[in-house]
Coordinates of C-alpha atoms and ligand atoms in Angstrom, one line a residue:
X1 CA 114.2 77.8 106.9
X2 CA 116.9 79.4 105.0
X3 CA 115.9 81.3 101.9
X4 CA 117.4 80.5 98.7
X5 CA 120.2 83.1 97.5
X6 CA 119.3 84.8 94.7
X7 CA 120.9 85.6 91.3
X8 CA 121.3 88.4 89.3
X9 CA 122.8 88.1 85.6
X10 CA 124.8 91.3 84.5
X11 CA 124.7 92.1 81.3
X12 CA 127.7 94.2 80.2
X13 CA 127.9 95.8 76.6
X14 CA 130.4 97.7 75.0
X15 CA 130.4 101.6 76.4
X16 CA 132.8 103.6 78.1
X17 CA 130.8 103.3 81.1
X18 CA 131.2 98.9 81.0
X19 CA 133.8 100.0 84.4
X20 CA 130.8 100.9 86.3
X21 CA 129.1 97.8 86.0
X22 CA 132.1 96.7 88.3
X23 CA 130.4 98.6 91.2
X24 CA 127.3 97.4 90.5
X25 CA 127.9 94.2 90.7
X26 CA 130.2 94.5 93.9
X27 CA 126.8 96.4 95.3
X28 CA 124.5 93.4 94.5
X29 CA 127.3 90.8 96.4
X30 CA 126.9 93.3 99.2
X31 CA 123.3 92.4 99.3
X32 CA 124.1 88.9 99.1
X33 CA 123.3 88.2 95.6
X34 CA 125.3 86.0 93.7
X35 CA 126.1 87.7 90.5
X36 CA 126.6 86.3 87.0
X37 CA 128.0 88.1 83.8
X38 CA 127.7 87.5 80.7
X39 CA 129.3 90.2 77.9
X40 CA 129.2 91.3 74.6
X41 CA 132.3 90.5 72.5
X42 CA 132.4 94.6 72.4
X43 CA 131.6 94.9 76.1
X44 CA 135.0 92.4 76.5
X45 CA 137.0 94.9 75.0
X46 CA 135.9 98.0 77.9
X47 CA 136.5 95.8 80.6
X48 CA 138.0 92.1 80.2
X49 CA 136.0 88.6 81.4
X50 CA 139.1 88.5 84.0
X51 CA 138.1 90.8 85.9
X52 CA 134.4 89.7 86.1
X53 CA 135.8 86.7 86.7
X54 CA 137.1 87.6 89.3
X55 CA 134.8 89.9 91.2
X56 CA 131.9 87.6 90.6
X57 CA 134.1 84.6 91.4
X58 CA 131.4 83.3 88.7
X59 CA 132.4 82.2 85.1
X60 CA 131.9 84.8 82.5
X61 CA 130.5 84.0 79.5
X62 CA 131.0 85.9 76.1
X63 CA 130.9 83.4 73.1
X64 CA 127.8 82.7 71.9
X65 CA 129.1 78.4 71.2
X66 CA 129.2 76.0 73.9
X67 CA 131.4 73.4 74.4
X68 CA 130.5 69.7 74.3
X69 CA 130.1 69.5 77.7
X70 CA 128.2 72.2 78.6
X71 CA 124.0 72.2 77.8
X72 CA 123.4 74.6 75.4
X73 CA 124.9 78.1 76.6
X74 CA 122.1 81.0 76.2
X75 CA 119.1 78.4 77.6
X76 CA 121.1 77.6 80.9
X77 CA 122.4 80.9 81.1
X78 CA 118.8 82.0 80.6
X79 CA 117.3 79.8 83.2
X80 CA 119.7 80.4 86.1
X81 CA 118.5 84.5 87.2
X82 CA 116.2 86.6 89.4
X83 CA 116.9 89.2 87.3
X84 CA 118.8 89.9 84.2
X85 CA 120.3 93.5 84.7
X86 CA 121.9 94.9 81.5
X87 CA 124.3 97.9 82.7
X88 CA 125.4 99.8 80.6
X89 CA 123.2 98.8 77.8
X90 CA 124.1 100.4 74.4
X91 CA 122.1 102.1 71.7
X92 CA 122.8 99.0 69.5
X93 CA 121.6 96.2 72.2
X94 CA 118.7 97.7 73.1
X95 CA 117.5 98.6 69.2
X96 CA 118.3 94.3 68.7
X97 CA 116.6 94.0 71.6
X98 CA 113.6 95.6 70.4
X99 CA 113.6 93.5 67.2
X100 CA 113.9 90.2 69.1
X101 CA 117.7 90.1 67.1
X102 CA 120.1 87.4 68.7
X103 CA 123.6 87.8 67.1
X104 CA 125.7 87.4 70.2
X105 CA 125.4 85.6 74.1
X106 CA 123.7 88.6 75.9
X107 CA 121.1 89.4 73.2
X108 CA 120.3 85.5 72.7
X109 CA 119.8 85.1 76.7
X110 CA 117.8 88.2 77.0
X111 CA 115.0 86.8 74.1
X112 CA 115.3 83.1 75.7
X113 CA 114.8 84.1 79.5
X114 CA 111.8 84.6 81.7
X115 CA 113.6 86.5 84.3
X116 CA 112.2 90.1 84.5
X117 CA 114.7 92.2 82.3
X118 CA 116.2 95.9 83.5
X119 CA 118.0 97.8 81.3
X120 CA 120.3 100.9 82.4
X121 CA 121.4 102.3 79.1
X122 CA 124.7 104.2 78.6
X123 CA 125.4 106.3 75.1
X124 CA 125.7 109.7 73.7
X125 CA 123.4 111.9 73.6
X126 CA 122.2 112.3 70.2
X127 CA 122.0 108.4 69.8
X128 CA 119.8 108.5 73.1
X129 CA 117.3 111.2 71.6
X130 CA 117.4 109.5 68.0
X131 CA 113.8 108.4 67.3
X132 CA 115.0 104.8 66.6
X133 CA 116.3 104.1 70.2
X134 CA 113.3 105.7 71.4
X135 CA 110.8 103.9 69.8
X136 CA 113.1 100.9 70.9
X137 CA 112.6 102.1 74.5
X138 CA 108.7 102.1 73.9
X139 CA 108.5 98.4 72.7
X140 CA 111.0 97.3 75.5
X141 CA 109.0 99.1 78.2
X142 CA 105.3 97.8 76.6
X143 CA 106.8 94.2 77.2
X144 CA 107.5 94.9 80.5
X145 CA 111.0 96.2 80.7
X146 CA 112.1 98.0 83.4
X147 CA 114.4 100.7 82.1
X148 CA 116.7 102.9 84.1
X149 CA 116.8 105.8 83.0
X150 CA 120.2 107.6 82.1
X151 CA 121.1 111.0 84.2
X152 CA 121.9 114.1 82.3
X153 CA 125.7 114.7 82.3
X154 CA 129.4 115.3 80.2
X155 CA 129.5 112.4 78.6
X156 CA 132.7 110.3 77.5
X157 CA 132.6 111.9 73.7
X158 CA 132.7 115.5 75.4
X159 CA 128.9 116.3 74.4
X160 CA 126.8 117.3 77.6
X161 CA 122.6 115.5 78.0
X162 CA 121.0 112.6 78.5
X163 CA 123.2 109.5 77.7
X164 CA 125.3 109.3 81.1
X165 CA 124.4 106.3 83.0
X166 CA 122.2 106.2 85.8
X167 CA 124.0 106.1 89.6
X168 CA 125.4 102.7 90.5
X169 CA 123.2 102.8 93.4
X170 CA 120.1 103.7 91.5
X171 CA 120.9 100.6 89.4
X172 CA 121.5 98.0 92.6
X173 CA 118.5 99.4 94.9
X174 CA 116.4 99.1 91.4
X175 CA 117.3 96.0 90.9
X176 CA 117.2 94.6 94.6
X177 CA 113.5 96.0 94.7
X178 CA 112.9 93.6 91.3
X179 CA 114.2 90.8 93.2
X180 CA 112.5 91.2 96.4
X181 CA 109.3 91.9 94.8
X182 CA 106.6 89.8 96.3
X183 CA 103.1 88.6 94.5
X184 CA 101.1 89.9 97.5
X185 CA 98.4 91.7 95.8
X186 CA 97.6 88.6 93.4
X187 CA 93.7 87.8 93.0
X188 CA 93.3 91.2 94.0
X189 CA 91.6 94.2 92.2
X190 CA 92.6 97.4 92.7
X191 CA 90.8 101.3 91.1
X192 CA 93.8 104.1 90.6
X193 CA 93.3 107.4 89.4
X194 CA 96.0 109.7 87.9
X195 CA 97.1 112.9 86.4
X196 CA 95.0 116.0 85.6
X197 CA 91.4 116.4 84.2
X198 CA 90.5 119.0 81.4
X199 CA 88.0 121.0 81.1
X200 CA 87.3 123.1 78.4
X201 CA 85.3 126.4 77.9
X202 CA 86.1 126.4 74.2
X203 CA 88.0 123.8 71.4
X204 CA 91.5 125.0 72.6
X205 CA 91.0 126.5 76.3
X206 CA 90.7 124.5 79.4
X207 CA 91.3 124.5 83.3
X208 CA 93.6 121.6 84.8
X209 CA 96.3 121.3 87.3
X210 CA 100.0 120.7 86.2
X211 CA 99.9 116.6 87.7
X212 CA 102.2 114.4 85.3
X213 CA 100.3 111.4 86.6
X214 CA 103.3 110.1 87.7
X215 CA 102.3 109.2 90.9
X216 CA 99.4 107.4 90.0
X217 CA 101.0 105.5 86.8
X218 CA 103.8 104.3 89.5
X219 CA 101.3 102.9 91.7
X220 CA 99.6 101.4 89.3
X221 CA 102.5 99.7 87.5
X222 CA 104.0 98.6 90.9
X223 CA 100.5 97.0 91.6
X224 CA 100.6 94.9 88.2
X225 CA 103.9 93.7 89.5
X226 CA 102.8 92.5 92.6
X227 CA 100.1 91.0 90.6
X228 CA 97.0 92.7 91.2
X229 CA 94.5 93.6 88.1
X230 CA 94.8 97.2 87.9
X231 CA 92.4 99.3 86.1
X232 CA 93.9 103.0 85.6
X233 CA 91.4 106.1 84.9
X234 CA 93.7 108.5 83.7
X235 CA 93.5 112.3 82.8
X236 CA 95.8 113.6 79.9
X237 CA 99.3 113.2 80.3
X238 CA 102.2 112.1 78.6
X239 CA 103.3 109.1 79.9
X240 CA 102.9 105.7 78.4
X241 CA 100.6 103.0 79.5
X242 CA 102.1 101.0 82.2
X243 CA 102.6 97.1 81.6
X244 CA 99.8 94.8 81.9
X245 CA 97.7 97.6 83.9
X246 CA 94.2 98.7 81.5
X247 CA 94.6 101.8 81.0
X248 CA 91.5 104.0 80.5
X249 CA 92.0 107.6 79.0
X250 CA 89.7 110.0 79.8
X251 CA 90.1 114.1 79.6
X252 CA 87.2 115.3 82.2
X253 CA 86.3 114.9 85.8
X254 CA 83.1 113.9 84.3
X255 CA 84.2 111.1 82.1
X256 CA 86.4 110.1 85.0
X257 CA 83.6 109.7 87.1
X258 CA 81.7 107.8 85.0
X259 CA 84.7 105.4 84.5
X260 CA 85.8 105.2 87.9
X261 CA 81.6 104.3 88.6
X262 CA 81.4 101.7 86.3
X263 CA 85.0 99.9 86.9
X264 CA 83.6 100.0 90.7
X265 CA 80.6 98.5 89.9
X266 CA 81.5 95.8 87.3
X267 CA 84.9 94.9 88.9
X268 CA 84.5 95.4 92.9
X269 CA 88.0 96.3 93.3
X270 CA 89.8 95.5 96.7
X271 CA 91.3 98.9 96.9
X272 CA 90.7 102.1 95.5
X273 CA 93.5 104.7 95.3
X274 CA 92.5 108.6 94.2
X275 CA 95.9 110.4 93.2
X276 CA 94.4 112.5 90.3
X277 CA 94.0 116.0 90.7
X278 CA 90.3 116.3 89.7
X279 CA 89.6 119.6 88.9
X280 CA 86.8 120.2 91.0
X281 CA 84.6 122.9 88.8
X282 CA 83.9 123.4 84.8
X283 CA 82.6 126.2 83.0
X284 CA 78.5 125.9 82.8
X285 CA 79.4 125.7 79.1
X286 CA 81.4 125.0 76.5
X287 CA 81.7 127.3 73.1
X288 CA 81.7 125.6 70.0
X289 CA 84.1 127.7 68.0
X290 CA 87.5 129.9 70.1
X291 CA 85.9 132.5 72.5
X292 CA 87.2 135.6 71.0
X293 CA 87.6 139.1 73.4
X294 CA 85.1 140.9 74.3
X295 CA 82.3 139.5 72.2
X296 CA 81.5 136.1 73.1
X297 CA 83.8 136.5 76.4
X298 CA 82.6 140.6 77.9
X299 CA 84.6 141.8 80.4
X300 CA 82.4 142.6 83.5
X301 CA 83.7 144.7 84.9
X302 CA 85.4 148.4 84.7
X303 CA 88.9 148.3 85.3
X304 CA 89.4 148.9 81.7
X305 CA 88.2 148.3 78.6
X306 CA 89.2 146.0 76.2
X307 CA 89.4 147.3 72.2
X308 CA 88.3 144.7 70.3
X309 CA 90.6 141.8 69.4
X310 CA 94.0 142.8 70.1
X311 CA 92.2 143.7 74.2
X312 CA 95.0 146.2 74.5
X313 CA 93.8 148.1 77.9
X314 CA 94.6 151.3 79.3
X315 CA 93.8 149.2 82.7
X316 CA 93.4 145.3 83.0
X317 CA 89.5 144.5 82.3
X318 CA 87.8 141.4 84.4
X319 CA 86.1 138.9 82.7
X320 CA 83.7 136.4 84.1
X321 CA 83.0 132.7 83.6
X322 CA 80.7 130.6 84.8
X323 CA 81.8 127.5 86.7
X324 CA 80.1 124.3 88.0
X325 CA 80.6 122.4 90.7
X326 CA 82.1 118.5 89.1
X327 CA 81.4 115.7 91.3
X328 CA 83.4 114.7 93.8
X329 CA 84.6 110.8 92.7
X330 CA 86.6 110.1 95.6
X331 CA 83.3 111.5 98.0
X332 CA 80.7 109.7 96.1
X333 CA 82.8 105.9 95.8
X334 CA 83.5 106.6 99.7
X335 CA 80.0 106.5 100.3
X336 CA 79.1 102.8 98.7
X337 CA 82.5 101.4 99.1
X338 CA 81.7 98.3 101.4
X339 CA 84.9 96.3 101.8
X340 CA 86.6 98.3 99.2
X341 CA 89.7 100.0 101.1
X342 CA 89.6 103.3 99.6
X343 CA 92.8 106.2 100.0
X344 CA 92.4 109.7 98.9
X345 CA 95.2 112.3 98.7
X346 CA 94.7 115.9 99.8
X347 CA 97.0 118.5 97.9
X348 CA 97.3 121.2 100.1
X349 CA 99.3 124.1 100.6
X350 CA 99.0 125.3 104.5
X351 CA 98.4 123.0 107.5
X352 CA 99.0 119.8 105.7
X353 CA 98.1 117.3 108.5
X354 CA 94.6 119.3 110.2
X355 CA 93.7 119.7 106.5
X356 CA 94.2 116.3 105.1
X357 CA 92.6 114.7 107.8
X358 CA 89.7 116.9 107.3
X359 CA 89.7 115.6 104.2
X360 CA 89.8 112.3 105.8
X361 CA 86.3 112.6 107.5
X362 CA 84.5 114.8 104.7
X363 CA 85.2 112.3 102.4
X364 CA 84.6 109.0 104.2
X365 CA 88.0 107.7 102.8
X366 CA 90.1 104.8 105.0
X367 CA 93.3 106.6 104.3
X368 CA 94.3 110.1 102.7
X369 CA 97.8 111.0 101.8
X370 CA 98.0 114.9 102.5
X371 CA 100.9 116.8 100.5
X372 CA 102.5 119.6 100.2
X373 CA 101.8 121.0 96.5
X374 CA 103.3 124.2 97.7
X375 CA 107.0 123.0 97.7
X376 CA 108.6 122.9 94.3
X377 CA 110.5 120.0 95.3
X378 CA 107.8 118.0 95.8
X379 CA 104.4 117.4 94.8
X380 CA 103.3 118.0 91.2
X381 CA 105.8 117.2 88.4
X382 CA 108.4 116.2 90.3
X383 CA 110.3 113.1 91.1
X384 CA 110.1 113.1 94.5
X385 CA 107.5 113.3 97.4
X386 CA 106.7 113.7 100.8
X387 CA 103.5 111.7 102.5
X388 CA 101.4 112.5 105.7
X389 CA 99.5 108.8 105.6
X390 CA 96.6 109.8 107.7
X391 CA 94.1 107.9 108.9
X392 CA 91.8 107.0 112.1
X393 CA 95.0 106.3 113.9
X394 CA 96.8 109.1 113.2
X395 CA 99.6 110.4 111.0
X396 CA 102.8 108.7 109.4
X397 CA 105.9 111.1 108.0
X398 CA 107.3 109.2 104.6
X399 CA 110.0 111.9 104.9
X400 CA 110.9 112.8 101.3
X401 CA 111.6 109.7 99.1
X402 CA 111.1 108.9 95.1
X403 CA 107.7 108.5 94.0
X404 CA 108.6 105.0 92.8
X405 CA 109.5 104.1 96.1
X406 CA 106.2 105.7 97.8
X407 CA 104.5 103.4 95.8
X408 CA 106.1 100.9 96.9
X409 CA 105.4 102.3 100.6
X410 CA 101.9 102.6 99.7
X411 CA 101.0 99.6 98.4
X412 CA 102.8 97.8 101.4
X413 CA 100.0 99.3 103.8
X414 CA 97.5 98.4 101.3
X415 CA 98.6 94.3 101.1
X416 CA 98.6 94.9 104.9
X417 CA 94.6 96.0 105.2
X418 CA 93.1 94.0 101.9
X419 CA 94.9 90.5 102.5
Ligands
LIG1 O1 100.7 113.5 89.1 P1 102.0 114.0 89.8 O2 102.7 115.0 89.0 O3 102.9 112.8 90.3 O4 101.5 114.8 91.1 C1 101.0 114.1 92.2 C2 99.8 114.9 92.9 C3 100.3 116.2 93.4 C4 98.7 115.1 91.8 C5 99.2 114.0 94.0 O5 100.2 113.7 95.0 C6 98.0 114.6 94.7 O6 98.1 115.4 95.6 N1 96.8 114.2 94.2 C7 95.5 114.8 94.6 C8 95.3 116.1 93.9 C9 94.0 116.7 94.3 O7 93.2 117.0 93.5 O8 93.8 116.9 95.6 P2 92.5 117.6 96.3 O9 92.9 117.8 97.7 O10 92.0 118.7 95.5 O11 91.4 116.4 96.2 C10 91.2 115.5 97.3 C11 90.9 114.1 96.8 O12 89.6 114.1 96.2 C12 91.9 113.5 95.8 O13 92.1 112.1 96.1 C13 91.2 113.7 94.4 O14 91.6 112.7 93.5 C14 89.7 113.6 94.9 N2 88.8 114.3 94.0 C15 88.8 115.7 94.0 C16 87.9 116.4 93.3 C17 86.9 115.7 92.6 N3 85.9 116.3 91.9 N4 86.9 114.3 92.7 C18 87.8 113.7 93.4 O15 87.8 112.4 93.4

């Protein structure tokens, strides 16, 4: 049977970058979509309808009236896509966007359509970083938005930062992923950790790792999408709650464990998936008040002494603190997890595969991803990645690709073992 061709609806608004949405589009019809474009009046002044027209072989629609033959203009328009794909967006459509405002074609389509909305924004610097447009960003994406976002660059009005709009091909594969997304993890339930855990020896002191929670937040949002019912334990980070995942906060390896426990046992998720970095020991106590030098904290040994506050040395002195061991959440859900298809990773900075799948049998996982947290490049903090998928039969290279589209990797071998 031959499958339906899909459409995308491109959004152009008015920004020097409106020629780039040219390419885009010409990308998408490349990948046999059928593109439609519908403009701002300001976007029309960039780049003209004609030659939307024309490229899209598609009418282009600008004005927000119909005429009396045509059903109502922003409802059909609306109906028709996959995926409405506004490239460039400006600072002004996506702050009306934000407030639900519908003063012209594009803006009225975007508040009356179902299609899942992408925006790749496009503007100047400062207008990118002013708290308006970001809080605009923040509602957009807690509704489910996918925005791209912009590169750091020269931009048109000579100012160089973030404002320049993302690659063309960042904006087609993006939006080719949206529309090939399938719904194979609905009616499923899946456990993700991410990010770091703290733990503190005193109010303002604490050992962690440097994890974004990137990884895990990707997974986790790319799950929802696929329509699983993701619960998310994560350790501090700065990154907002992904859309329609529940998110739990937690700051120690103990509170994680005692969250991950209790989702297990009151949800039985499908899958479990452990990409925090769980910091494995804690100091055997925590002061109430700032550990000062040398009084609450002595050095132990003599390689100097420390004078008093300051702790100027003649040599370096060696203090002491003692640590306990946290449990081990990935090791102790292992252990009961039934039909729950569990993955661990394994950060590691030597001998990635014979210690990741070491990992593999201590922990009594299904699946470990072993990386490399040596490399810069990859690993914590860092956009990209590089997977050994280990498991009884054997190891799979990722080779280095985007987190976001690990995830996607990921997830595929998950569907594969839960469905
Ligand atoms: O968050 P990002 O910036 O995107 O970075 C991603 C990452 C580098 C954090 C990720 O790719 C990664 O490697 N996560 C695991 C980090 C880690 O703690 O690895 P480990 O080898 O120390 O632990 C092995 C496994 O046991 C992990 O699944 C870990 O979550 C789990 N663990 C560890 C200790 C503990 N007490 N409880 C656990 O569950």
């Amino acid at each position: 049977m031959e499958s339906k061709q899909k459409t995308v609806l491109l959004g152009v608004t008015g920004c020097i970058a409106a020629y780039k949405a040219c390419e885009v589009l010409r990308l998408l019809q490349k990948a046999d979509v059928n593109v439609k474009v519908v403009m701002t009046p300001s976007g029309a002044e960039f780049v003209t309808p004609t030659t939307f027209r024309a490229l899209s072989q598609n009418e282009v629609a600008v004005e927000a009236i119909a005429d009396a033959n045509t059903p109502i203009h922003h409802i059909s328009l609306a109906q028709e896509p996959d995926v409405f794909l506004i490239a460039p967006a400006t600072a002004n459509t996506i702050n009306k966007l934000a407030a639900g405002i519908a003063d012209n074609l594009l803006t009225t389509t975007a508040l009356a359509t179902e299609a899942p909305i992408i925006i790749a924004p496009a503007m100047n610097v400062h207008m990118w970083r002013d708290p308006s447009t970001q809080a605009a960003l923040e509602v957009l994406r807690s509704r489910g938005i996918e925005i791209i976002a912009p590169e750091v660059g020269y931009l048109a009005c000579g100012d160089i930062g973030e404002g320049k709009l993302a690659t063309v091909e960042d904006i087609a594969e993006r939006t080719l992923v949206e529309l090939n997304r399938c719904r194979d993890l609905e009616g499923k339930t899946m456990l993700i950790t991410a990010g770091p855990t703290r733990e503190y020896l005193d109010p303002v002191r604490f050992i962690s790792s440097p994890s974004s929670g990137l990884t895990g937040y990707l997974i986790a949002g790319e799950a929802a999408r696929r329509g699983a019912d993701v619960y998310l334990v994560s350790g501090p980070c700065e990154l907002p709650d992904p859309f329609d995942v529940n998110t739990i906060r937690i700051t120690s390896a103990e509170e994680m464990f005692a969250a991950c426990n209790q989702i297990f046992d009151e949800k039985h998720p499908n899958a479990a998936i452990f990409s925090a970095a769980v910091a494995d020991f804690r100091p055997a106590t925590i002061a109430e008040q700032k550990l000062k030098k040398g009084t609450d904290l002595p050095a132990t040994a003599a390689q100097g002494e420390p004078s008093g506050e300051t702790g100027a040395t003649s040599q370096a002195a060696v203090y002491s603190l003692d640590l306990i061991a946290n449990p081990d959440i990935l090791y102790s859900i292992s252990q009961r997890k039934g039909d729950c298809f569990v993955v661990g990773f394994a950060a590691e900075s030597e001998n990635i595969i014979e210690n990741g799948m070491a990992k593999l049998h201590a922990k009594g996982a299904d699946m470990i991803i072993a990386n490399d947290v040596s490399n810069p490049e990859i690993g914590f903090a860092t956009e990209d990645n590089r997977w050994q998928l280990l498991s009884e039969s054997g190891a799979e290279d990722t080779g280095t690709q985007s987190k976001r589209a690990l995830a996607g990797v990921l997830l595929d071998k998950v569907a594969s073992r839960i469905n």
